[in-house]
mmCIF file of C-alpha atoms in Angstrom:
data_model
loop_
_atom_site.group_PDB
_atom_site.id
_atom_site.type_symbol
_atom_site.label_atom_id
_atom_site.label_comp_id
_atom_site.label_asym_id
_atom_site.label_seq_id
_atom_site.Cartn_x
_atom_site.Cartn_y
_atom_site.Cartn_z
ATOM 1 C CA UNK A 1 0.000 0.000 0.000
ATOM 2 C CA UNK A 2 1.271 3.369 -0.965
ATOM 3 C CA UNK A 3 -1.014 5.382 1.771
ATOM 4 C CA UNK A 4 1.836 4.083 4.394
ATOM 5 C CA UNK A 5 4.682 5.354 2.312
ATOM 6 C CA UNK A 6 3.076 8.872 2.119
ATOM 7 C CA UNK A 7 2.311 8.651 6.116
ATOM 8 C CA UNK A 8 5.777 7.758 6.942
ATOM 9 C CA UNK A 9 6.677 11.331 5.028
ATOM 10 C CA UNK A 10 4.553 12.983 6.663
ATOM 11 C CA UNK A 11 5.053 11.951 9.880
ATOM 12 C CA UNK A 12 8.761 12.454 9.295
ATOM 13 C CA UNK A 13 8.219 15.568 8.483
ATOM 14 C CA UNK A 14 6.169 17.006 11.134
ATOM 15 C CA UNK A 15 8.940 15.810 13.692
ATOM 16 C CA UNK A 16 11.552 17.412 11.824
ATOM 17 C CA UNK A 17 9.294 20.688 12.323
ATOM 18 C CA UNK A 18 8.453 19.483 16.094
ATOM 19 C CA UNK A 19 12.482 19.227 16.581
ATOM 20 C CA UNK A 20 13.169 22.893 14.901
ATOM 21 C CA UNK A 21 10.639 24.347 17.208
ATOM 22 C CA UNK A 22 12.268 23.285 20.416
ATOM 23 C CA UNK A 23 15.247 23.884 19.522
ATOM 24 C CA UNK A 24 14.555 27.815 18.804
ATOM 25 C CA UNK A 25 12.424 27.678 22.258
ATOM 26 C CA UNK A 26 15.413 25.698 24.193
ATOM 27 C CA UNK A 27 18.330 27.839 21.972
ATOM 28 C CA UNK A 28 16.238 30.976 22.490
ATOM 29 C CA UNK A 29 14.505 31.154 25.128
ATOM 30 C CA UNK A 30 17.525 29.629 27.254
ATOM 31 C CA UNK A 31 19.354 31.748 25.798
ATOM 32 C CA UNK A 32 17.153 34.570 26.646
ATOM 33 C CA UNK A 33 16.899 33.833 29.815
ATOM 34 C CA UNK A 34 20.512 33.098 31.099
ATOM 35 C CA UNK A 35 20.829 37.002 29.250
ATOM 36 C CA UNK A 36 18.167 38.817 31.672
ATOM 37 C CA UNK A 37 19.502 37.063 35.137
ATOM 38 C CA UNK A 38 23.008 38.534 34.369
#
């Protein structure tokens, strides 16, 4: 079945987004953060 084949992209594709957005929150926010306390 081809339905999985285009599932499998999606889903690998919405974690790739999933992983971006933490990232900027961790990176920037974090980053943020450590900037005010000093």
């Amino acid at each position: 079945m081809r339905n999985s084949a285009r599932l499998r992209a999606i889903m690998s594709t919405t974690t790739l987004i999933i992983i971006i957005v933490i990232v900027l929150l961790l990176g920037g926010g974090g980053y943020g953060f450590s900037r005010r306390r000093r």
